[in-house]
């Protein structure tokens, strides 16, 4: 199970990178770029949802 926690911990940085890219895309002038930004934010939220429960301490 420790290997699984390591994999989930490694997911934090890609999730952050995807979030930053999404913010950059959403700030664009073109509607197409903003649309890509929206879907990139959706992807980043999914990554955060997978990563989040792995950092909640177990009682």
Coordinates of N, CA and C in Angstrom, one line a residue, residues 15 17-26 33-47:
X15 N -0.9 17.8 -11.1 CA -2.2 18.5 -10.9 C -2.0 20.0 -10.8
X17 N 0.6 21.7 -12.1 CA 1.0 22.1 -13.5 C -0.2 22.3 -14.4
X18 N -1.1 21.3 -14.4 CA -2.3 21.4 -15.2 C -3.2 22.6 -14.8
X19 N -3.3 22.9 -13.5 CA -4.0 24.0 -13.0 C -3.4 25.3 -13.5
X20 N -2.1 25.4 -13.4 CA -1.5 26.7 -13.9 C -1.7 26.9 -15.4
X21 N -1.6 25.8 -16.2 CA -1.8 25.9 -17.6 C -3.2 26.3 -17.9
X22 N -4.2 25.7 -17.2 CA -5.6 26.1 -17.3 C -5.8 27.5 -17.1
X23 N -5.2 28.1 -16.0 CA -5.3 29.5 -15.7 C -4.8 30.3 -16.8
X24 N -3.7 29.9 -17.4 CA -3.1 30.7 -18.5 C -4.0 30.7 -19.7
X25 N -4.6 29.5 -20.0 CA -5.4 29.4 -21.2 C -6.7 30.2 -21.0
X26 N -7.3 30.2 -19.8 CA -8.5 30.9 -19.5 C -8.3 32.4 -19.6
X33 N -9.3 29.3 -27.0 CA -8.3 29.2 -26.0 C -9.0 29.1 -24.6
X34 N -10.0 29.9 -24.4 CA -10.7 29.9 -23.1 C -11.5 28.6 -22.9
X35 N -12.0 28.1 -24.0 CA -12.7 26.8 -23.9 C -11.7 25.7 -23.5
X36 N -10.6 25.7 -24.2 CA -9.5 24.7 -23.8 C -9.2 24.9 -22.3
X37 N -9.1 26.1 -21.9 CA -8.8 26.4 -20.5 C -9.8 25.8 -19.5
X38 N -11.1 26.0 -19.9 CA -12.2 25.4 -19.1 C -12.0 23.9 -18.9
X39 N -11.8 23.2 -20.0 CA -11.7 21.7 -20.0 C -10.4 21.3 -19.3
X40 N -9.4 22.1 -19.4 CA -8.2 21.8 -18.7 C -8.4 22.0 -17.2
X41 N -9.2 23.0 -16.8 CA -9.6 23.1 -15.4 C -10.4 21.9 -14.9
X42 N -11.2 21.4 -15.7 CA -12.0 20.2 -15.3 C -11.0 19.0 -15.1
X43 N -10.1 18.9 -16.0 CA -9.1 17.8 -15.8 C -8.3 18.0 -14.5
X44 N -7.9 19.3 -14.2 CA -7.1 19.5 -13.0 C -7.9 19.2 -11.8
X45 N -9.2 19.5 -11.8 CA -10.1 19.2 -10.7 C -10.2 17.7 -10.5
X46 N -10.3 17.0 -11.5 CA -10.3 15.5 -11.4 C -9.0 15.0 -10.8
X47 N -7.9 15.6 -11.2 CA -6.6 15.2 -10.6 C -6.5 15.5 -9.1

